[in-house]
Coordinates of C-alpha atoms in Angstrom, one line a residue:
X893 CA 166.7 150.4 43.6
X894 CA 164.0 149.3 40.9
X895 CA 162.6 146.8 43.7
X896 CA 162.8 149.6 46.7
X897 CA 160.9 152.2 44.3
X898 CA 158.0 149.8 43.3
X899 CA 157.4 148.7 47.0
X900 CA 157.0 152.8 47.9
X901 CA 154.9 153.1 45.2
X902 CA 152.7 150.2 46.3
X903 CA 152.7 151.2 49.9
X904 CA 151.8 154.7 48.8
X905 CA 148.8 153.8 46.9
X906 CA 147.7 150.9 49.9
X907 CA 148.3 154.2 52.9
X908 CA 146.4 156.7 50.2
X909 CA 149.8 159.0 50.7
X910 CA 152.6 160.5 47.7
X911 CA 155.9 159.1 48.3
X912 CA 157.6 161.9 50.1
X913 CA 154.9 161.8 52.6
X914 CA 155.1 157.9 52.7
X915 CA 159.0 158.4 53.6
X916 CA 158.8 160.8 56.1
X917 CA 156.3 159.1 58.0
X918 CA 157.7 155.6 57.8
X919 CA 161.2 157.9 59.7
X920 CA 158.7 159.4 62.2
X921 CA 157.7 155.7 63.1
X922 CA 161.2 154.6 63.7
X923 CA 162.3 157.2 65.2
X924 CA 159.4 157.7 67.5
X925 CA 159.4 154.9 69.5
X926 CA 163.5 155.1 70.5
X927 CA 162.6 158.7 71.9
X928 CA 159.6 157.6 73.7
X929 CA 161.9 154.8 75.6
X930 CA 164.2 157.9 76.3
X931 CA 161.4 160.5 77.8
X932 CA 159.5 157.3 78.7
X933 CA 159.5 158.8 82.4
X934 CA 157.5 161.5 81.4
X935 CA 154.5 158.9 81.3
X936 CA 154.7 158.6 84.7
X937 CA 153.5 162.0 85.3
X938 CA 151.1 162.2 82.7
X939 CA 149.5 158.7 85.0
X940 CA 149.6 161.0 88.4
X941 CA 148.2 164.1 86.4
X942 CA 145.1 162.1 85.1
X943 CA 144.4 160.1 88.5
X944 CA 143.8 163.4 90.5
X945 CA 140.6 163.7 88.2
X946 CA 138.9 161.4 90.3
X947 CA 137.5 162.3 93.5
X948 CA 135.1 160.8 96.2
X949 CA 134.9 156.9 97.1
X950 CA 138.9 155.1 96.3
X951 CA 138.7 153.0 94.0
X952 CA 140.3 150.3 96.3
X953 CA 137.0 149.9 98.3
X954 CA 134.7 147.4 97.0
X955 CA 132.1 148.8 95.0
X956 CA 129.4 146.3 94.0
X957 CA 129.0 144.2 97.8
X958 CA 125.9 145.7 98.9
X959 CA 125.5 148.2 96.6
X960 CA 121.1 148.8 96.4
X961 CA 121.7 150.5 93.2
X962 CA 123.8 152.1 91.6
X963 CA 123.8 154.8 88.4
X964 CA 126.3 157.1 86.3
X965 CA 129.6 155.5 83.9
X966 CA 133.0 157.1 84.7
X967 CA 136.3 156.5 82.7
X968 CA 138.2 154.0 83.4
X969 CA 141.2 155.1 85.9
X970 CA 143.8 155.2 83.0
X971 CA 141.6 154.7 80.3
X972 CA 142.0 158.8 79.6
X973 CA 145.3 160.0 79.4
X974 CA 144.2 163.5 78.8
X975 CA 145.8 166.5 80.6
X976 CA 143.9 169.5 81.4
X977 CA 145.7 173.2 82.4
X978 CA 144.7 173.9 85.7
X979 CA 142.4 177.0 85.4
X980 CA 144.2 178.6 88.0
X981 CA 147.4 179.0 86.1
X982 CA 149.0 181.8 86.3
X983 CA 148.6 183.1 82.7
X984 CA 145.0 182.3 82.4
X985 CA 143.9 184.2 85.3
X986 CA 145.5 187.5 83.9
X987 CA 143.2 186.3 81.0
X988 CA 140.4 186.2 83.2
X989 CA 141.3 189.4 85.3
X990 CA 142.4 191.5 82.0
X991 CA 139.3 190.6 80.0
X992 CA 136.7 190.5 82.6
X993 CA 135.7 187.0 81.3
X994 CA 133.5 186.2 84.0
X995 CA 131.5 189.5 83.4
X996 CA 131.6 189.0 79.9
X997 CA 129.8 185.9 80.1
X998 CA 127.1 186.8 82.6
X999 CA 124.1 187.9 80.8
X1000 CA 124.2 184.3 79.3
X1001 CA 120.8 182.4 80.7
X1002 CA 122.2 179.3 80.1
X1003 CA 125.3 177.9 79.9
X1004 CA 125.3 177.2 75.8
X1005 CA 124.4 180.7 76.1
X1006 CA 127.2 181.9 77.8
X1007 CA 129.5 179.9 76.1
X1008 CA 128.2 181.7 72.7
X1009 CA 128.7 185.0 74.4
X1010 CA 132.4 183.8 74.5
X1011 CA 132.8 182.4 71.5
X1012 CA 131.5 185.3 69.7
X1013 CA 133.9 187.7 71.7
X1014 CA 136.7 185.4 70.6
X1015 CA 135.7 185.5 66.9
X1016 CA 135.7 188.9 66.3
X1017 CA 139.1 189.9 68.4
X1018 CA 140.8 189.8 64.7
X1019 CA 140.3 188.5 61.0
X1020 CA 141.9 185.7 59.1
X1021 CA 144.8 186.0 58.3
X1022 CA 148.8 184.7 58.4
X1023 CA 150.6 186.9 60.5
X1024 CA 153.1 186.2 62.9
X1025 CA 152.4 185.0 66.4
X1026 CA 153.6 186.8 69.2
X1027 CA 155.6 184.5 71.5
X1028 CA 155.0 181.0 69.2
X1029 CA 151.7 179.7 67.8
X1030 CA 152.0 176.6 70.6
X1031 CA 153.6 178.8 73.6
X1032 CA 152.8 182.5 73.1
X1033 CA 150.3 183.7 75.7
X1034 CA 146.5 184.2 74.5
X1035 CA 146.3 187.4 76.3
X1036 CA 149.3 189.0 74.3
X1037 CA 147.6 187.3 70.9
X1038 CA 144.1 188.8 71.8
X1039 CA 145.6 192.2 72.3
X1040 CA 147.4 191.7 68.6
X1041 CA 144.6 190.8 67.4
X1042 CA 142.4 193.7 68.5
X1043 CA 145.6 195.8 67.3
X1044 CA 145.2 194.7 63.9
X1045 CA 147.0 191.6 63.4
X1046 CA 144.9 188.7 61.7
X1047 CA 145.5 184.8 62.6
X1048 CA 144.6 181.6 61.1
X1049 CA 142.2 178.8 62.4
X1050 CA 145.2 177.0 64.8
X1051 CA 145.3 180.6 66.8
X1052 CA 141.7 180.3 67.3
X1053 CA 141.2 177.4 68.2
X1054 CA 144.4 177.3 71.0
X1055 CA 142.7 180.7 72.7
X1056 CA 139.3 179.0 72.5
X1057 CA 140.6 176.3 74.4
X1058 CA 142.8 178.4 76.8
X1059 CA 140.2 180.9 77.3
X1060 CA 137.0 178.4 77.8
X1061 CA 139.5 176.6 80.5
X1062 CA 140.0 180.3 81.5
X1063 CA 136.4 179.7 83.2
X1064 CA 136.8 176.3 84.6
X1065 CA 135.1 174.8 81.3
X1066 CA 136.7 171.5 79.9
X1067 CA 138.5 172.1 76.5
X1068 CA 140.2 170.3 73.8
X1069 CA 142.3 171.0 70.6
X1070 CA 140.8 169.2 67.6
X1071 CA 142.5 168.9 63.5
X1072 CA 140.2 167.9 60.6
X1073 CA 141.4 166.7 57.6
X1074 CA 140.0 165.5 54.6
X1075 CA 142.5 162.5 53.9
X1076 CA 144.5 162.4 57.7
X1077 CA 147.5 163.3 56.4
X1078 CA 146.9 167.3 55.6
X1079 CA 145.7 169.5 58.5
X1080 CA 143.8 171.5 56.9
X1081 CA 141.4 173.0 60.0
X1082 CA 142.0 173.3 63.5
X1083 CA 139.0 173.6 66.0
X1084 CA 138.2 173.6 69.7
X1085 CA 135.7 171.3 71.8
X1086 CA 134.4 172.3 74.9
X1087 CA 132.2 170.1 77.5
X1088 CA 128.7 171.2 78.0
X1089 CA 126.9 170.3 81.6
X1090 CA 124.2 171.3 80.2
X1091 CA 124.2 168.7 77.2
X1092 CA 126.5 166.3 79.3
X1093 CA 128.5 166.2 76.1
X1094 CA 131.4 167.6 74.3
X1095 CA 130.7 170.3 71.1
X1096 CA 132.7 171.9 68.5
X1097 CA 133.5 175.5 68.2
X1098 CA 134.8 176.8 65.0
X1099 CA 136.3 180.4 66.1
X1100 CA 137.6 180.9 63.0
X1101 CA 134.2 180.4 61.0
X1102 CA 132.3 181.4 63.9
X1103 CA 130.1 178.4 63.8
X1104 CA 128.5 175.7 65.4
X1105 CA 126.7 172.5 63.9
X1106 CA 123.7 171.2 65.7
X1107 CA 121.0 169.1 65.5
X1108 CA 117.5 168.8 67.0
X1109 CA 119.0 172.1 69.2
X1110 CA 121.8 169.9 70.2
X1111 CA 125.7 170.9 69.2
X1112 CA 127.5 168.1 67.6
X1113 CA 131.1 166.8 68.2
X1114 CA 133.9 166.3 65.8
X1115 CA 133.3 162.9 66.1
X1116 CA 129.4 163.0 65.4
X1117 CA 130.3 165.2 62.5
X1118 CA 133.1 163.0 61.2
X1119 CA 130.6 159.6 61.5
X1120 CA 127.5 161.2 61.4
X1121 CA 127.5 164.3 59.7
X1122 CA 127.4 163.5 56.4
X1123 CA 124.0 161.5 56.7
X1124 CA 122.3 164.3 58.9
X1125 CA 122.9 166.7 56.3
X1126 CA 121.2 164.3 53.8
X1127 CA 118.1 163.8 56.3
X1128 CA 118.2 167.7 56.7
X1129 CA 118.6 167.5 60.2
X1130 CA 122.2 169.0 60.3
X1131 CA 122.2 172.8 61.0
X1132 CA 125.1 175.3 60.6
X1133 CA 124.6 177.8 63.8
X1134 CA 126.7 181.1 63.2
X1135 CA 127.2 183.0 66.4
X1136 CA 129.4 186.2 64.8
X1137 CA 129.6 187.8 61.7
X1138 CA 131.7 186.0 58.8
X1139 CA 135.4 187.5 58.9
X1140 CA 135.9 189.8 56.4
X1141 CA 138.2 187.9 54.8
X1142 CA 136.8 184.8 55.0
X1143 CA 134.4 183.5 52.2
X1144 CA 131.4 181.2 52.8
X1145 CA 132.1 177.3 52.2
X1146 CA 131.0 174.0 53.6
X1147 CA 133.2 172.9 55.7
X1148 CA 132.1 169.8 56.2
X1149 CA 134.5 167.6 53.8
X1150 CA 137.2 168.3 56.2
X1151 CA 135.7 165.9 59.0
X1152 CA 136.5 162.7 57.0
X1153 CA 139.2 162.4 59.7
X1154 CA 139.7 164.3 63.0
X1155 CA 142.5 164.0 65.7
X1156 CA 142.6 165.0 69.5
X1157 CA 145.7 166.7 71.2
X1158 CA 145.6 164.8 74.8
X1159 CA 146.8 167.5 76.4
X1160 CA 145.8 171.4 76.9
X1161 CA 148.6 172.7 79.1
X1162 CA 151.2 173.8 76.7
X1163 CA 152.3 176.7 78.2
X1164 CA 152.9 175.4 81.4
X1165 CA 154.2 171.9 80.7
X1166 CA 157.3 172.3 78.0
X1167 CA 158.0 168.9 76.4
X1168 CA 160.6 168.1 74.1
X1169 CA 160.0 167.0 70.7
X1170 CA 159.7 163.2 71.3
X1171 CA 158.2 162.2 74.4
X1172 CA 155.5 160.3 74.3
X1173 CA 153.3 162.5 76.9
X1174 CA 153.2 164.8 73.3
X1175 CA 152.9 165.0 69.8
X1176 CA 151.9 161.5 67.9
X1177 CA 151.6 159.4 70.9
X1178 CA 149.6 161.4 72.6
X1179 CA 147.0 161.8 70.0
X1180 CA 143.8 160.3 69.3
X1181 CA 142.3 160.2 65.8
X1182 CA 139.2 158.6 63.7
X1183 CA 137.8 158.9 60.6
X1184 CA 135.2 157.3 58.3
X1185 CA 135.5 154.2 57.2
X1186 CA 135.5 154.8 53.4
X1187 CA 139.2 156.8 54.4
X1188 CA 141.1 153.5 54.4
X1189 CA 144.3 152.7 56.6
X1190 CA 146.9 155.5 57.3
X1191 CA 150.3 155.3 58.3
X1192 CA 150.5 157.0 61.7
X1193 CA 152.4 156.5 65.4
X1194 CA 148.4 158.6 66.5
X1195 CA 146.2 156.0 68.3
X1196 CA 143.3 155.2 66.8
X1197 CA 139.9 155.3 69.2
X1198 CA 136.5 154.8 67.0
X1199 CA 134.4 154.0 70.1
X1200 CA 132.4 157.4 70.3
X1201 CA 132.0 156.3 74.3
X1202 CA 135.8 156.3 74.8
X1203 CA 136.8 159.5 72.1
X1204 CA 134.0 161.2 74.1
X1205 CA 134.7 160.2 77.2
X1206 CA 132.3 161.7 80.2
X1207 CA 133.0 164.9 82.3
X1208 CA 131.8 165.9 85.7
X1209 CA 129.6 162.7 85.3
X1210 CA 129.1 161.2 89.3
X1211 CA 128.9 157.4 90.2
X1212 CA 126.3 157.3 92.6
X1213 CA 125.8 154.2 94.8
X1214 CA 123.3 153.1 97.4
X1215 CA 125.8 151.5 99.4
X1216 CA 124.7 150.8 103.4
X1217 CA 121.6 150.6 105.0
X1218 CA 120.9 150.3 108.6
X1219 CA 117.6 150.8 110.6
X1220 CA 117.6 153.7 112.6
X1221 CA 114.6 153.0 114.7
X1222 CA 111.2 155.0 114.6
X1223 CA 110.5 153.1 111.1
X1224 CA 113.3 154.8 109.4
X1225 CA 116.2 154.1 107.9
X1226 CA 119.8 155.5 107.5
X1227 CA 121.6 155.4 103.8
X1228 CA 125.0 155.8 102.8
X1229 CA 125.6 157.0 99.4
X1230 CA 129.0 156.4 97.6
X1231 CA 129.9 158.9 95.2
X1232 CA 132.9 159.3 92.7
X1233 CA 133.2 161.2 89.8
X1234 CA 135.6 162.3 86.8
X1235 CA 136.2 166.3 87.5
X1236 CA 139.8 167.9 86.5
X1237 CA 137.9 171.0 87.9
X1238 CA 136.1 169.4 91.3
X1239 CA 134.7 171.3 93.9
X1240 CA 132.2 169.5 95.6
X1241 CA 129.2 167.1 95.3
X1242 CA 125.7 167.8 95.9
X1243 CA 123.0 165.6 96.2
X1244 CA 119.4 165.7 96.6
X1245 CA 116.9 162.7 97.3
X1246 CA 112.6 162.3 96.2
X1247 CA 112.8 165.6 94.1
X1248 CA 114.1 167.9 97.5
X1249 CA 117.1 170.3 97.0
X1250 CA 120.0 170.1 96.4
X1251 CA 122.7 170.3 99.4
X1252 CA 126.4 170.2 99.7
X1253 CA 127.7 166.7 100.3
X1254 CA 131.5 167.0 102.3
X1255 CA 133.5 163.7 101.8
X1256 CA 132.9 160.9 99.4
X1257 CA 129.7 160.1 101.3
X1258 CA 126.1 161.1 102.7
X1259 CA 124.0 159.9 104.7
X1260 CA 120.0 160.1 104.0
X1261 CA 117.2 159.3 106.5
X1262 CA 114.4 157.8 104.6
X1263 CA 110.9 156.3 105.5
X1264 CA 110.4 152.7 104.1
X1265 CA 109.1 152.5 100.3
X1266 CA 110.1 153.7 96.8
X1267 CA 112.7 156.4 96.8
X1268 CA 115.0 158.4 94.3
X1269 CA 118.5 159.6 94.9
X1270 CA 120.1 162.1 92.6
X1271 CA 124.1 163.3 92.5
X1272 CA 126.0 165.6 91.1
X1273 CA 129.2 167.8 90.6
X1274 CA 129.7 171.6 91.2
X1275 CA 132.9 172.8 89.4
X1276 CA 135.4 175.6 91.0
X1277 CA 133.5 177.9 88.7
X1278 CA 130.0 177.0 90.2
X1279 CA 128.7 175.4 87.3
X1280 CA 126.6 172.4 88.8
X1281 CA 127.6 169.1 86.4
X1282 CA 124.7 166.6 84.7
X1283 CA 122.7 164.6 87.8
X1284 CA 123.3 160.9 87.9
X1285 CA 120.0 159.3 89.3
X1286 CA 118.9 155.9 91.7
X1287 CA 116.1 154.2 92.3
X1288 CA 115.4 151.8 95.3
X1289 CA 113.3 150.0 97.5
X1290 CA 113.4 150.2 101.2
X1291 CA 111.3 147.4 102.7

């Protein structure tokens, strides 16, 4: 017993954890793994879910031979195992319908701006507070907690942060659930990212705070703040961005201590894709996490990603490709461009070549007739909500 105490103690002071917490996660690692072998088909469909984010050229063809150039990084087929509620489920479009969301956004200029416009709405529906949830924190529907809300009822940062996502997804915009913690092992703030086509990168939203953190203009992810945060305050370059009033009974504080460590949920479509506790398409093995370095280790079944490029992986990014050229006679030439992009909300590509417009491109390719010399191609998404996703440029040389 004397020997099975002191090695607790020692592991709890190496994982930075008390010894209750050291016990109950050293059971959630055993047990873990025996009920992901049980729901281990449930993996399957998260792999068929995440593939239909790709659209345009397969990734069977050959996609170097006699490419001219090529421009734009995509994920990895697999590399992602994120799951995104379609924005036409059935829940979210009474969402949409019952709070005019698309109206309620339209005086936005820009899309930041627009996506202030909503954030602000969501941030005043109710104050902080612990009341019950109707229908479940993870499964009640955000139209029946908006309506509490705006009845009286107050909710804490997790409720936020779930509508945030559910309503920003609401409008076709890519959304993510994000925890902070100041040693990985307390939640202590829950938080929503959303992708930006107009910065061509993901941002945090703190509905609960009703903030924002930017710098040079740009808003900052929970992985910039976690890594980065800490020094851009120091240089003064780290700005807090409020986009509502305070809730009442909220108080002031800097927040930023709690983004020593921050995990991902890899999934958004809770209501509509029950899992039981266990399976690995949920819960800890379906969860990303980093932190700083000066955290140490921590005992976890979460996967750890510190590569900023993979915990921040690209949306609505295209992978254009100058891929066949044929002369056409009459001192021009024909050329095929390849396209394939990353999109869980895909409409259609447009493209545009030597600074013309933009036009609809049907199919994974397009065809350009071009004079011989220097010449620019540009490609790029347009979402189911119309929003048109960052370019992705070529240059070549026709002789």
């Amino acid at each position: 017993m004397a020997i099975l105490l002191c090695c607790t103690l020692l592991l709890s002071r190496h994982y930075h954890a008390t010894p209750f917490t050291l016990v109950h996660l050293a059971a959630k690692r055993v047990c873990t793994p025996i009920l992901a072998r049980h729901y281990s088909s449930h993996l399957d469909r998260v792999e068929a879910i995440c593939g239909s984010y790709f659209h345009g050229e397969n990734e069977q063809q050959p996609q170097e031979r006699g490419a001219l150039a090529q421009g734009g990084t995509l994920p990895a087929p697999g590399a992602i195992p994120f799951v995104y509620e379609s924005s036409r489920a059935e829940y979210l479009l009474e969402l949409l319908q019952r709070f005019r969301l698309r109206h309620l956004v339209s005086s936005g200029a820009t899309e930041y701006d627009r996506m202030l416009i909503l954030f602000r709405w969501i941030g005043t529906r109710w104050d902080h507070g612990t009341d019950p949830v109707p229908g479940g924190v993870a499964t009640g529907s955000p139209a029946d907690i908006i309506v509490s809300g705006e009845r009286g009822r107050r909710f804490w940062c997790e409720v936020c942060a779930r509508v945030t996502v559910q309503t920003a997804t609401a409008l076709g915009w890519p959304a993510r659930l994000v925890t902070a913690s100041s040693d990985g092992y307390v939640w202590e703030h829950a938080l929503a990212e959303v992708w930006s086509n107009q910065f061509n990168k993901w941002f945090l939203v703190d509905t609960d705070y009703n903030l924002v953190y930017e710098a040079g203009g740009i808003p900052l992810s929970a992985y910039e703040l976690c890594h980065r945060g800490v020094q851009l305050k120091k240089e003064g370059l780290l700005k807090v961005r409020t986009f509502a009033p305070l809730k009442p009974s909220l108080r002031e504080v800097d927040l930023l201590h709690l983004y020593r460590y921050v995990h991902l949920d890899m999934r958004n479509d809770w209501l509509s894709r029950r899992l039981p506790p266990g399976s690995p398409a949920g819960g800890d093995l379906a969860t990303w996490w980093t932190a700083r370095s000066d955290l140490g280790p921590i005992l976890t079944e979460k996967k750890r990603v510190d590569s900023q490029a993979l915990f921040d992986w690209p949306v609505n990014v295209v992978q254009v490709r100058a891929r066949e050229v044929r002369e056409v006679g009459g001192g021009r030439y024909l050329l095929k461009l390849g396209l394939r992009c990353y999109s869980p909300y895909f409409s259609h590509f447009e493209v545009k070549a030597d600074g013309g417009g933009w036009r609809d491109c049907k199919g994974s390719g397009r065809y350009l007739l071009l004079a011989p010399g220097r010449h620019a191609a540009e490609a790029r998404v347009v979402t189911e909500n119309g929003d048109p996703g960052p370019p992705s440029r070529i240059e070549f040389t026709l002789p």
